[in-house]
Coordinates of C-alpha atoms in Angstrom, one line a residue:
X291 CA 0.0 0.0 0.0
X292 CA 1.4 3.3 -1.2
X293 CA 2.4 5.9 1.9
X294 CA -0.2 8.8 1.9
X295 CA 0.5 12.0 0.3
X296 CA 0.4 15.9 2.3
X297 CA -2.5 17.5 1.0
X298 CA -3.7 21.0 2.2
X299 CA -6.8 21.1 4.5
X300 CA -6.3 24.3 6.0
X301 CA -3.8 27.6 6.0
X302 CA -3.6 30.1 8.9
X303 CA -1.1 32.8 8.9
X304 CA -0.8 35.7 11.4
X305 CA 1.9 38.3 11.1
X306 CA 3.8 37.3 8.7
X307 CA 5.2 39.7 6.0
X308 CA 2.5 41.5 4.9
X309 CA -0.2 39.3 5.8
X310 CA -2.3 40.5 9.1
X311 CA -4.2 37.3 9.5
X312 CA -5.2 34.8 6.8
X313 CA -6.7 31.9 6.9
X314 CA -7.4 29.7 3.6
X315 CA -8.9 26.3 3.2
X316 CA -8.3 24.7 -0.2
X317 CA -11.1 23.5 -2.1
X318 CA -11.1 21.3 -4.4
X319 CA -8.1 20.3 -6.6
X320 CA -7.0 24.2 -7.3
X321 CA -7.1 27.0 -5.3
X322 CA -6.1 30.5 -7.1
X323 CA -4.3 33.1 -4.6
X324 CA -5.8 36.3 -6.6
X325 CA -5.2 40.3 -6.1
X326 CA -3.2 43.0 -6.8
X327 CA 0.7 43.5 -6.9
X328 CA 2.2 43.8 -3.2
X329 CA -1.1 42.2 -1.6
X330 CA 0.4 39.4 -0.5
X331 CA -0.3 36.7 -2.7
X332 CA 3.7 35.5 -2.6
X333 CA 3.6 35.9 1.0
X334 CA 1.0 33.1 1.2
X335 CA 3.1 30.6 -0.4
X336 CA 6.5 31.8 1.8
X337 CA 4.5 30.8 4.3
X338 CA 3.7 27.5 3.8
X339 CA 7.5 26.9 2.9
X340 CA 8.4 28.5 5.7
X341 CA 6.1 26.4 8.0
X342 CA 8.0 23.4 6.6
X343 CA 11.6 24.7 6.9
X344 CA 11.7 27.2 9.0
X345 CA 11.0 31.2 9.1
X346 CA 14.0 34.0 8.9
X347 CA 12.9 36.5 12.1
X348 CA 13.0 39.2 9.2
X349 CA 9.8 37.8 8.2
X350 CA 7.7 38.9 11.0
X351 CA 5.6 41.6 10.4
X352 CA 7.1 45.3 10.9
X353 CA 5.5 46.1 14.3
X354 CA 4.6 43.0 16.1
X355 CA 6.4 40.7 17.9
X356 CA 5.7 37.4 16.5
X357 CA 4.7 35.8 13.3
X358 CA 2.6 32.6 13.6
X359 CA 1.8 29.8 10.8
X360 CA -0.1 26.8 10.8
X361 CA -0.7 24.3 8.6
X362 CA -3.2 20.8 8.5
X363 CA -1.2 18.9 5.6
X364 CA -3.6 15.6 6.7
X365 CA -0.4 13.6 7.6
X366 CA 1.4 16.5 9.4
X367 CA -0.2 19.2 11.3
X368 CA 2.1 21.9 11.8
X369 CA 2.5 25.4 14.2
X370 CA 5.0 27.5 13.8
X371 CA 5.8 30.9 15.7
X372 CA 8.9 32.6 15.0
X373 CA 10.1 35.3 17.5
X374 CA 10.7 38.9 15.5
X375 CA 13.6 39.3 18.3
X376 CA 15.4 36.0 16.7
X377 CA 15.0 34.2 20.0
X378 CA 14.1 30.3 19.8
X379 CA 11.1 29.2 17.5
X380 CA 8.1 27.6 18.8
X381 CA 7.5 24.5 16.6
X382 CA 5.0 21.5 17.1
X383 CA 4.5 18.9 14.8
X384 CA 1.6 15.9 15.1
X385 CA 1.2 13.2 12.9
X386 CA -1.8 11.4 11.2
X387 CA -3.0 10.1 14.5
X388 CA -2.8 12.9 15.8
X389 CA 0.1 12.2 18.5
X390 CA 2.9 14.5 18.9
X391 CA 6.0 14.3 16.8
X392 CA 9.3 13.5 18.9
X393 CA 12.4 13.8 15.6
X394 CA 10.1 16.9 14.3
X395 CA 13.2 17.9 11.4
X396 CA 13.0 14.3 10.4
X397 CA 9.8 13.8 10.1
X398 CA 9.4 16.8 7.5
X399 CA 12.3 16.2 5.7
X400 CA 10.9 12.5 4.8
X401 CA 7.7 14.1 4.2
X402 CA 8.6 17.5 2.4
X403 CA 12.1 17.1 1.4
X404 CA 15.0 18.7 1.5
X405 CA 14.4 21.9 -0.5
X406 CA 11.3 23.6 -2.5
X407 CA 11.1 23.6 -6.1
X408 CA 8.7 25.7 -7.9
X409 CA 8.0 24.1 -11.0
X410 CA 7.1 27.2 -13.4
X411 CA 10.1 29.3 -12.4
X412 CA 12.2 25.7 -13.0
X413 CA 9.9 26.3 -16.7
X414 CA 10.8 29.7 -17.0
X415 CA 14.4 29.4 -16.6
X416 CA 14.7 28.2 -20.0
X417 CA 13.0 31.4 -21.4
X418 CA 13.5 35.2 -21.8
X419 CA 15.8 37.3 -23.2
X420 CA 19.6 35.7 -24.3
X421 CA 21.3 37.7 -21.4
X422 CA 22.2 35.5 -19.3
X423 CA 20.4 32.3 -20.5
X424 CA 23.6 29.8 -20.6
X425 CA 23.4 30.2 -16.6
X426 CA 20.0 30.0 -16.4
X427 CA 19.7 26.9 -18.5
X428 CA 22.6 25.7 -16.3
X429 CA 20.4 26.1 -13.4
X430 CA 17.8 24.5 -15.0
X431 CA 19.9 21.7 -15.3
X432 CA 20.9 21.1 -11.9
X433 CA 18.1 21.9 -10.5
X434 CA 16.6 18.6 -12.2
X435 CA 19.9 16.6 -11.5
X436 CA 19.5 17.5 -7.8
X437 CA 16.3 15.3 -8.1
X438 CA 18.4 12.3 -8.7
X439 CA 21.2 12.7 -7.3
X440 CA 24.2 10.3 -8.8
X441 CA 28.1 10.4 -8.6
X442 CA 30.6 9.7 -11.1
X443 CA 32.2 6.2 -10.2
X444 CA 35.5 6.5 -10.8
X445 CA 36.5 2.8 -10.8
X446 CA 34.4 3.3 -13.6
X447 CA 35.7 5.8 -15.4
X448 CA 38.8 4.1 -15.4
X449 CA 37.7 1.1 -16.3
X450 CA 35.8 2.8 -19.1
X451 CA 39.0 4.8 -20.4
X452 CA 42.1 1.8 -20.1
X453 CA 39.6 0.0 -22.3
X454 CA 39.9 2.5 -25.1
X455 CA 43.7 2.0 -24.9
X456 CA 46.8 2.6 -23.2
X457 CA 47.3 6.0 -25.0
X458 CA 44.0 7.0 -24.5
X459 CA 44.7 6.5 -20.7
X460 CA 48.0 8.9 -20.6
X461 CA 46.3 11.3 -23.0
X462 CA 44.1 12.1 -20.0
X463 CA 46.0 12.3 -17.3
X464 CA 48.0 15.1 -19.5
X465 CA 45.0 16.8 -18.6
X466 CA 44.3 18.9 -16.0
X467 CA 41.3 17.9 -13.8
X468 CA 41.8 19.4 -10.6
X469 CA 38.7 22.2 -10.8
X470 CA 36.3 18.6 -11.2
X471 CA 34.7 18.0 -8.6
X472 CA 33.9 14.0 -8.3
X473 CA 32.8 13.9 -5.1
X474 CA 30.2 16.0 -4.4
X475 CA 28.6 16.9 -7.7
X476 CA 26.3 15.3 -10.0
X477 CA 28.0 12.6 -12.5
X478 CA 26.5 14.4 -15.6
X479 CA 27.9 17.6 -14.5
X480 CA 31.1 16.1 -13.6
X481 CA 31.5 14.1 -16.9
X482 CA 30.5 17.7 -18.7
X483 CA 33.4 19.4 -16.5
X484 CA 36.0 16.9 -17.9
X485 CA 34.8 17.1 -21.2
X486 CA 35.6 20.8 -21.6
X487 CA 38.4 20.3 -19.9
X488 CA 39.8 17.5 -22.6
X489 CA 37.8 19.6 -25.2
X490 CA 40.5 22.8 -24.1
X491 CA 43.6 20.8 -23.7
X492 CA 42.9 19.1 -27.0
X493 CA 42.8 22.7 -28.8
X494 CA 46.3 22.8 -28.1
X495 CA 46.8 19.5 -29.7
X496 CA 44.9 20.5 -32.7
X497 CA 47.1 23.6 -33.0
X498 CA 50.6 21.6 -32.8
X499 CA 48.5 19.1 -35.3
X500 CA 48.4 22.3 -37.6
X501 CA 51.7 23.5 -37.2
X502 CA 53.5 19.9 -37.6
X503 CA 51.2 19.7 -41.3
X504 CA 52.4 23.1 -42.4
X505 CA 56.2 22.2 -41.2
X506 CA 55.8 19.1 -43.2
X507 CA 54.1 20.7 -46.3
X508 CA 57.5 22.6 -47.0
X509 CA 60.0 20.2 -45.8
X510 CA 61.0 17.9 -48.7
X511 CA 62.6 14.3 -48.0
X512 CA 66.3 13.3 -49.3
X513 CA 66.4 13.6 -53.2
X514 CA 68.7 10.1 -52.7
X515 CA 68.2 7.1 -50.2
X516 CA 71.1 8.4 -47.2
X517 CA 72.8 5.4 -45.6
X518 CA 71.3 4.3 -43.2
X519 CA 73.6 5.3 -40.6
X520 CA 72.2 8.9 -38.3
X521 CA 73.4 11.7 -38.6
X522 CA 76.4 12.1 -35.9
X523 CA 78.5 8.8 -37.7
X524 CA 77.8 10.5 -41.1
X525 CA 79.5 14.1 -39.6
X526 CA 82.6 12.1 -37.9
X527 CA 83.0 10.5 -41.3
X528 CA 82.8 13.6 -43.1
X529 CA 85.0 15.1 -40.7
X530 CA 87.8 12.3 -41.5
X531 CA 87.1 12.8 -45.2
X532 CA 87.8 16.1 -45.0
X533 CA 91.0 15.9 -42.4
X534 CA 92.1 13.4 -44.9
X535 CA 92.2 15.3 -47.9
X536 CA 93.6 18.2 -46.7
X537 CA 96.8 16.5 -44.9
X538 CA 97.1 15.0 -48.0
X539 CA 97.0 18.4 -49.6
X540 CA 99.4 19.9 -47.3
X541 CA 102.0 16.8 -47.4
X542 CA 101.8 17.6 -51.0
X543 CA 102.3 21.3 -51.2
X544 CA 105.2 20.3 -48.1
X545 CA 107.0 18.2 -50.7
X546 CA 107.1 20.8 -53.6
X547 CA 108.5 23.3 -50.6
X548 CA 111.0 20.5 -49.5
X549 CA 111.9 19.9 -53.1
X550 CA 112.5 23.7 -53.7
X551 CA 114.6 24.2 -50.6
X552 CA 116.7 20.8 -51.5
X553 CA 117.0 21.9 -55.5
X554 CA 118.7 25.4 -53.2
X555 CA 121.1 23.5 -51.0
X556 CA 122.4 21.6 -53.8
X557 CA 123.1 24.1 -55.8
X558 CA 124.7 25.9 -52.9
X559 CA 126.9 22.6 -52.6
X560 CA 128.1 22.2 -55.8
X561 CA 129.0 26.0 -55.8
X562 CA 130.7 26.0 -52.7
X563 CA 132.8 22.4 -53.8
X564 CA 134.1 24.1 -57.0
X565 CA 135.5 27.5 -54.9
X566 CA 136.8 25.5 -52.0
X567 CA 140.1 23.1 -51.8
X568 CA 139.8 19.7 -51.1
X569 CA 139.6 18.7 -47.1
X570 CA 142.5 16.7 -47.5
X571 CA 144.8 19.5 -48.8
X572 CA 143.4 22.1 -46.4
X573 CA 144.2 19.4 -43.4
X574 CA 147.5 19.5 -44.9
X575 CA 148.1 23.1 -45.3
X576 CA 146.4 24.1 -42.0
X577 CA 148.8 21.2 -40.8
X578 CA 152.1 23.0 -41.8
X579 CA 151.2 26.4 -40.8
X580 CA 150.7 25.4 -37.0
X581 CA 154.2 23.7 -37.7
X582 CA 155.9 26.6 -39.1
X583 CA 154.0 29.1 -36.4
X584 CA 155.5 26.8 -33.8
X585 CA 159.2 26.9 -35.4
X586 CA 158.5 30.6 -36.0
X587 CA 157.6 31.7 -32.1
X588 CA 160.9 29.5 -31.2
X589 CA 162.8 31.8 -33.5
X590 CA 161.4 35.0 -32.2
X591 CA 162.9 34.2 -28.6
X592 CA 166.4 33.7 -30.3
X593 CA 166.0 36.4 -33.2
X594 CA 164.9 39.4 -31.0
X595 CA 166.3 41.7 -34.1
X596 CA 164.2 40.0 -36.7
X597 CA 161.1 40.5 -34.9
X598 CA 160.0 43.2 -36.8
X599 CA 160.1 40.9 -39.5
X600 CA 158.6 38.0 -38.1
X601 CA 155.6 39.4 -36.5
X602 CA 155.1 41.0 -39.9
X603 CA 155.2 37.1 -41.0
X604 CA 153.1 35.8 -37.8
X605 CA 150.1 38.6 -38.6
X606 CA 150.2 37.0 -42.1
X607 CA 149.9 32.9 -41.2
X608 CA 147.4 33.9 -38.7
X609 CA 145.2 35.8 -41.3
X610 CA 146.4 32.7 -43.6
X611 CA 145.2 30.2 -40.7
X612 CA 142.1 32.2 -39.9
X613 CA 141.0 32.2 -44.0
X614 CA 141.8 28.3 -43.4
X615 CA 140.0 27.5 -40.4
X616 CA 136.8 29.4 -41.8
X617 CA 137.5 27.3 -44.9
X618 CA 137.3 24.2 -42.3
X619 CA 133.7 25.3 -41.2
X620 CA 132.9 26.1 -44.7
X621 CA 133.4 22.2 -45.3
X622 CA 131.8 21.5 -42.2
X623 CA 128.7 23.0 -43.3
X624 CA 128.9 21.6 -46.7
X625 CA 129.3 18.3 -45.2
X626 CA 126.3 19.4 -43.0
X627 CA 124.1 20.3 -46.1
X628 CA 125.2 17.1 -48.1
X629 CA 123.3 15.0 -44.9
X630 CA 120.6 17.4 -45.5
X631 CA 120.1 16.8 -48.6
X632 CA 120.6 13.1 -48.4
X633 CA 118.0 13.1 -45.9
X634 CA 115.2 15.1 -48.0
X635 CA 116.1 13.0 -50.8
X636 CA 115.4 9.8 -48.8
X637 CA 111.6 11.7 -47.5
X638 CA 110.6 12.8 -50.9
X639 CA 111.8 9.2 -52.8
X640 CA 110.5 6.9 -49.8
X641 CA 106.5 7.9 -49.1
X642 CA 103.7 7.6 -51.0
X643 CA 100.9 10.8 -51.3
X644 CA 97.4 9.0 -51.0
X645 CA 95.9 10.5 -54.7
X646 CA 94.5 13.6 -53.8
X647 CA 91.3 13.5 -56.6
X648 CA 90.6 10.3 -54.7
X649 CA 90.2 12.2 -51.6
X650 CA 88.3 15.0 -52.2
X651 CA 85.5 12.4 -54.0
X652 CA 85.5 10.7 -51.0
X653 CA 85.1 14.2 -49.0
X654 CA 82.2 15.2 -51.6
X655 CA 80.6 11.7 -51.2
X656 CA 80.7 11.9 -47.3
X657 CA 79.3 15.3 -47.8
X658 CA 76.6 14.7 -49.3
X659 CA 75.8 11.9 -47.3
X660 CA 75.2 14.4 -44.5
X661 CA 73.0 16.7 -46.3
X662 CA 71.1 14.2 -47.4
X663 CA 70.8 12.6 -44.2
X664 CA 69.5 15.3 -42.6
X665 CA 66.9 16.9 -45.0
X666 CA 65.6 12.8 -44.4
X667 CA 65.7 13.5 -40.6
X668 CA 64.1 17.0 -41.3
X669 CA 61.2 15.0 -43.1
X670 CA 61.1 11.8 -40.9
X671 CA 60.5 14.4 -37.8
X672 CA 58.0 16.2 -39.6
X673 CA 55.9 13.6 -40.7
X674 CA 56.5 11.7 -36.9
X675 CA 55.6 15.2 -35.3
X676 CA 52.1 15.4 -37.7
X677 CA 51.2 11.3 -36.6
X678 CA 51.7 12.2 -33.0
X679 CA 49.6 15.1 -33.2
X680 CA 47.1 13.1 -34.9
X681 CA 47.1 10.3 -32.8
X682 CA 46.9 12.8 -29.8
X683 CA 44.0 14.6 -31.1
X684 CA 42.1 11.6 -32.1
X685 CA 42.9 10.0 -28.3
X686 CA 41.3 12.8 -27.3
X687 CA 38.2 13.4 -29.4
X688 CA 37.7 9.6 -27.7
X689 CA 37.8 10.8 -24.5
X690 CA 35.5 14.1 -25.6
X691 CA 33.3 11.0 -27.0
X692 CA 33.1 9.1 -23.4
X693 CA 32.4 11.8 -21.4
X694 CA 30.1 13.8 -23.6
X695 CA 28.1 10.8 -25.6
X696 CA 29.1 7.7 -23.8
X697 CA 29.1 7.8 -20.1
X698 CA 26.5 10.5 -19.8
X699 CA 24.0 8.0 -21.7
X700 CA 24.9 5.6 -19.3
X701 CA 24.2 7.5 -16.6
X702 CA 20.7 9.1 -17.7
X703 CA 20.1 5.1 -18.2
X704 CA 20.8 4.6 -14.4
X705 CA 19.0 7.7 -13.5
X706 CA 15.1 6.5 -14.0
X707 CA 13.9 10.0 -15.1
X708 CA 10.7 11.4 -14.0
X709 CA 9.4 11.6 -17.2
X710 CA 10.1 9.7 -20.6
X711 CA 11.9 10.8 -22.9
X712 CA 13.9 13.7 -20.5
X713 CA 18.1 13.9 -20.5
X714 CA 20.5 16.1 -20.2
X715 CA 23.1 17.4 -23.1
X716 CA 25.3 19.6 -21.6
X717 CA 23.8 22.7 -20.4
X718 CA 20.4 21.9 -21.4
X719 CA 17.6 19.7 -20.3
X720 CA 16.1 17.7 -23.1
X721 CA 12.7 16.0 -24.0
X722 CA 13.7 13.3 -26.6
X723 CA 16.8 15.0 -27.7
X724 CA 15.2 18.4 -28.4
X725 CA 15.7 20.9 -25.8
X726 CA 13.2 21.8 -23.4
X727 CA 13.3 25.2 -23.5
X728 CA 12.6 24.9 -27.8
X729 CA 9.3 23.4 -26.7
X730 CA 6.1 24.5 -26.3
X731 CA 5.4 26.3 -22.9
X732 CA 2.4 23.8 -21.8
X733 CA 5.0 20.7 -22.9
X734 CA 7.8 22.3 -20.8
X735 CA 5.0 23.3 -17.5
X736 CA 4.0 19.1 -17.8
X737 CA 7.2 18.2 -17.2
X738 CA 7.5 20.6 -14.4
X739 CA 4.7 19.3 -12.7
X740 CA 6.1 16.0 -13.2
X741 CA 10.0 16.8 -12.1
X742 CA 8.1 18.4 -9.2
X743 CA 6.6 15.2 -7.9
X744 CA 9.4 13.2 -8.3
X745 CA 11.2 15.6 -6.2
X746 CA 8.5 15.2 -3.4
X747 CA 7.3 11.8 -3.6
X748 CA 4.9 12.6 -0.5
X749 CA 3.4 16.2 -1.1
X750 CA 0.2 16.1 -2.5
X751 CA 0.2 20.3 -3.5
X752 CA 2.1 21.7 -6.1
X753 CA 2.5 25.5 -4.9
X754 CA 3.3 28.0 -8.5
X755 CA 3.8 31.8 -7.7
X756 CA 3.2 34.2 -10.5
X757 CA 0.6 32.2 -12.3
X758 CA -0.3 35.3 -14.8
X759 CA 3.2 35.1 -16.3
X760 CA 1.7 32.6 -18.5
X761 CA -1.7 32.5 -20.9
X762 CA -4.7 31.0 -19.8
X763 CA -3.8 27.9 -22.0
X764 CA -0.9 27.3 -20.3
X765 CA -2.3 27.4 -17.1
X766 CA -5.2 24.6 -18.1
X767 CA -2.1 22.6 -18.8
X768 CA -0.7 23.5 -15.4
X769 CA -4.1 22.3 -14.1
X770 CA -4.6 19.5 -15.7
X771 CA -0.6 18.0 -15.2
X772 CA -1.1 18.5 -11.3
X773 CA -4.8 16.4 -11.8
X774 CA -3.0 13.5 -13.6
X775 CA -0.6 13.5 -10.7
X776 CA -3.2 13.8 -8.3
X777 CA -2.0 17.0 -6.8
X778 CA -3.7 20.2 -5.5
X779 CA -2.5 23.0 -7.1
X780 CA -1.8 26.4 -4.8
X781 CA -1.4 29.3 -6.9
X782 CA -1.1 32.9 -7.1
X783 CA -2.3 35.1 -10.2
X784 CA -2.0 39.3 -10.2
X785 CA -5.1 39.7 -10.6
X786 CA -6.7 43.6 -9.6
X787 CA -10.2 42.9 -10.2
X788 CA -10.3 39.5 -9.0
X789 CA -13.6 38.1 -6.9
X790 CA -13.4 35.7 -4.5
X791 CA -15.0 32.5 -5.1
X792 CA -15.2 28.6 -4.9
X793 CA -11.1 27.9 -5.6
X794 CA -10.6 31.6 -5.2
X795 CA -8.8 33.6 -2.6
X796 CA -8.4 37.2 -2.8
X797 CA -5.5 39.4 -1.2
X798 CA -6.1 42.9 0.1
X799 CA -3.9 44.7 1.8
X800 CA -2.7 41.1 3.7
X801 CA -5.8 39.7 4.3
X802 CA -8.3 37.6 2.4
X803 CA -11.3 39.6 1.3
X804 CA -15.0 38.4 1.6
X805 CA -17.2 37.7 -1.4
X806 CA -19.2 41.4 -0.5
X807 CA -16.0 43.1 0.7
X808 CA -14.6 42.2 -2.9
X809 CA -18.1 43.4 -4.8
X810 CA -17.9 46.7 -3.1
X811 CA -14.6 47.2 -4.0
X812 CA -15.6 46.4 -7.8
X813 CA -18.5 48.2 -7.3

């Protein structure tokens, strides 16, 4: 047997805003809250809300001291009095049987719920002017996920993303999800959050994508096949080439200056070996004068008077000696330059010049073995840089595909929404795909009504302020979505020349008006 439902027998309110004393008894499946702006029509409805949850001490009537509501909801009777001084609120709760209520907050949270939810304001989010509409259909939004409240599993999500590849997996965690909340927000929101968050990251992707396609468009491969060696081996190589060719170049050009300095010294031997005497004569002559300067300094100690003479004939062998002895090195260096020459002879006859024209081939060939190796590792990292790119961007336009297609359909599946059809697609609430707000009004009010009760399984009333904002049409649709639910329906129209009647209440000045206080007025 289903758990009954709070419907409203009977509304008293004393002091509270800018209601003096009211007192309203529903009848029938509608009751209309009619009068004019600032009569306190709205007031009504805080009321009752505030009977359920509690009443701000600014509420209280300017002037008096307290502000009292009660309530008869069938399965809860409730009184209220809130204290205008903010001291502690009277409350008292009773039950269907009529017995006092011991865990009062309890009991009217399992009855009334957590929150209120107008259903035509929830409507009219989705319409007006543009300013402003993304956050108001945001609001929409979470105002129907708060209904059904479900949390992104991230075992899950994991499980969800290592299947669509090991790449896929570190693609995401490049990105940054610390602003996500997974905890404490709904799953649909949270799967939206990371979606723009992999959406952003991967425009940065997409722009290296672009960059990497116009490097590659203007880098062009090797016009030849390089070896396949990389590029560092192919530079020591040239390097060797090139060291190679030009020591042979300089042992060449060293030669041809050897061969010139040794064509000089032999020319200066064979003209110094026609002007000088043989070594063995100048032995002997440079023999015989140190002989005959020996005999002669004897003589000088015995022949004082032919000294004259004889030192004329010493200063003559010595200069005579002296021409000899520089004759002596003469030879000596001639004997010196013969070696020499033997020597460069022996270097220029004895190694072998690698051939030059073979060299400098080889240089070329290295060469270009560099250049083309690297315009091939130019192209190779251009195309490498373009895949990567691509495979980045396409990891993440899967990941944009889980979390905005994939997992949110998922969830909605889990969800059990209050009516057919509704979803969610990003920002915007959706009634088979097509977004509520692009319906028509008296669609979008049904499913109001019907997010309404799903909200508040137990509340048999359906409260709507500012009735007029919509046509009469509209309303019948209001009126006839709250009937299929089986729901009273509280609400309040502007209304100046309204008349009190069956299903009709009338504001004046914070009261409600009698039938013949209403025709006077009129009148």
């Amino acid at each position: 047997m289903s758990e009954s439902k709070a419907r409203l027998r009977t509304i008293l309110i004393k002091n509270v805003k800018s209601i003096r004393e009211v007192e309203i008894t529903p009848d029938g499946d509608i009751t209309e809250i009619r009068g004019d702006a600032g009569q306190g029509k709205t007031s009504v409805l805080q009321a009752i809300e505030a009977a359920i949850r509690g009443m701000d001490p600014s509420m209280v009537r300017k002037g008096e001291s307290a502000g009292e509501i009660t309530i008869d909801a069938g399965i809860a009777r409730i009184n209220r009095i809130i204290k205008a001084d903010g001291s502690k609120d009277y409350l008292a709760v009773t039950g269907e049987n009529g017995q006092p209520v011991e865990k009062v907050k309890d009991f009217l949270a399992a009855i009334f719920g957590k929150d209120s939810f107008d259903p035509l304001a929830w409507v009219q989010l989705g319409s007006g002017e543009n300013k402003g509409k993304t956050e108001r259909l945001r609001r929409q939004r979470d105002e129907l996920l708060d209904s059904m409240p479900v949390r992104l599993d991230t075992d899950e999500v994991v499980d969800r993303v290592t299947a669509l590849g090991s790449d896929v997996k570190a693609s995401l965690m490049e990105v940054d999800l610390g602003s996500v909340d997974f905890v404490n927000q709904h799953a649909l929101v949270a799967c939206r959050e990371v979606e723009e968050a992999v959406y952003n990251h991967r425009k940065s992707y997409n722009d290296t994508l672009k960059r990497a396609e116009s490097t590659l468009a203007i880098t062009l491969p090797a016009s030849s096949i390089p070896p396949d060696v990389d590029i560092e081996e192919l530079r020591k190589i040239e390097e060797q080439a090139s060291k190679d060719y030009h020591t042979a170049m300089g042992r060449i050009e060293a030669r041809a200056s050897t061969r010139e300095r040794a064509d000089r010294l032999e020319a200066k031997i064979e003209q110094a070996a026609k002007q000088l005497p043989s070594r063995e004569g100048n032995d002997r002559s440079l023999t015989l004068a140190k002989e005959r300067e020996t005999k002669l300094n004897g003589e000088i100690a015995d022949m004082q008077a032919r000294l004259d003479r004889m030192r004329q004939e010493h200063r003559q062998a010595r200069a005579f000696i002296e021409e000899l002895e520089r004759t002596d090195n003469q030879l000596d260096n001639l004997d010196d330059d013969r070696q020499e020459l033997a020597q460069i002879r022996a270097e220029i006859d004895g190694g072998e010049v690698n051939d030059p024209e073979a060299l400098r081939k080889a240089w070329d060939a290295a060469r270009i073995n560099c250049i083309e190796r690297e315009a091939q590792d130019c192209y190779d990292a251009a195309v490498n840089a373009v895949t990567e790119a691509r495979n980045k961007s396409e990891c993440y336009d899967k990941l944009v595909t889980l979390f905005r297609d994939e997992l949110p359909k998922s969830i909605i599946e889990r969800m059990e929404m209050p009516v057919e059809g509704l979803g969610v697609d990003g920002d915007n609430v959706t009634l088979h795909g097509i977004p509520l707000h692009q319906l028509g009004t008296s669609q979008q009010i049904s499913v109001g009504v019907k997010l309404y009760a799903a909200r508040h399984p137990r509340i048999g009333f359906c409260p709507v302020d500012r009735a007029e904002s919509i046509g009469r049409e509209d309303r019948k649709a209001l009126a006839e979505a709250a009937h299929d639910l089986g729901m009273q329906l509280i609400m309040t129209i502007v209304d100046p020349d309204a008349i009190p009647g069956p299903g009709v209440v009338v504001m004046r000045g914070g009261e409600a008006v009698r039938g013949e206080e209403a025709g006077e007025v009129v009148a």
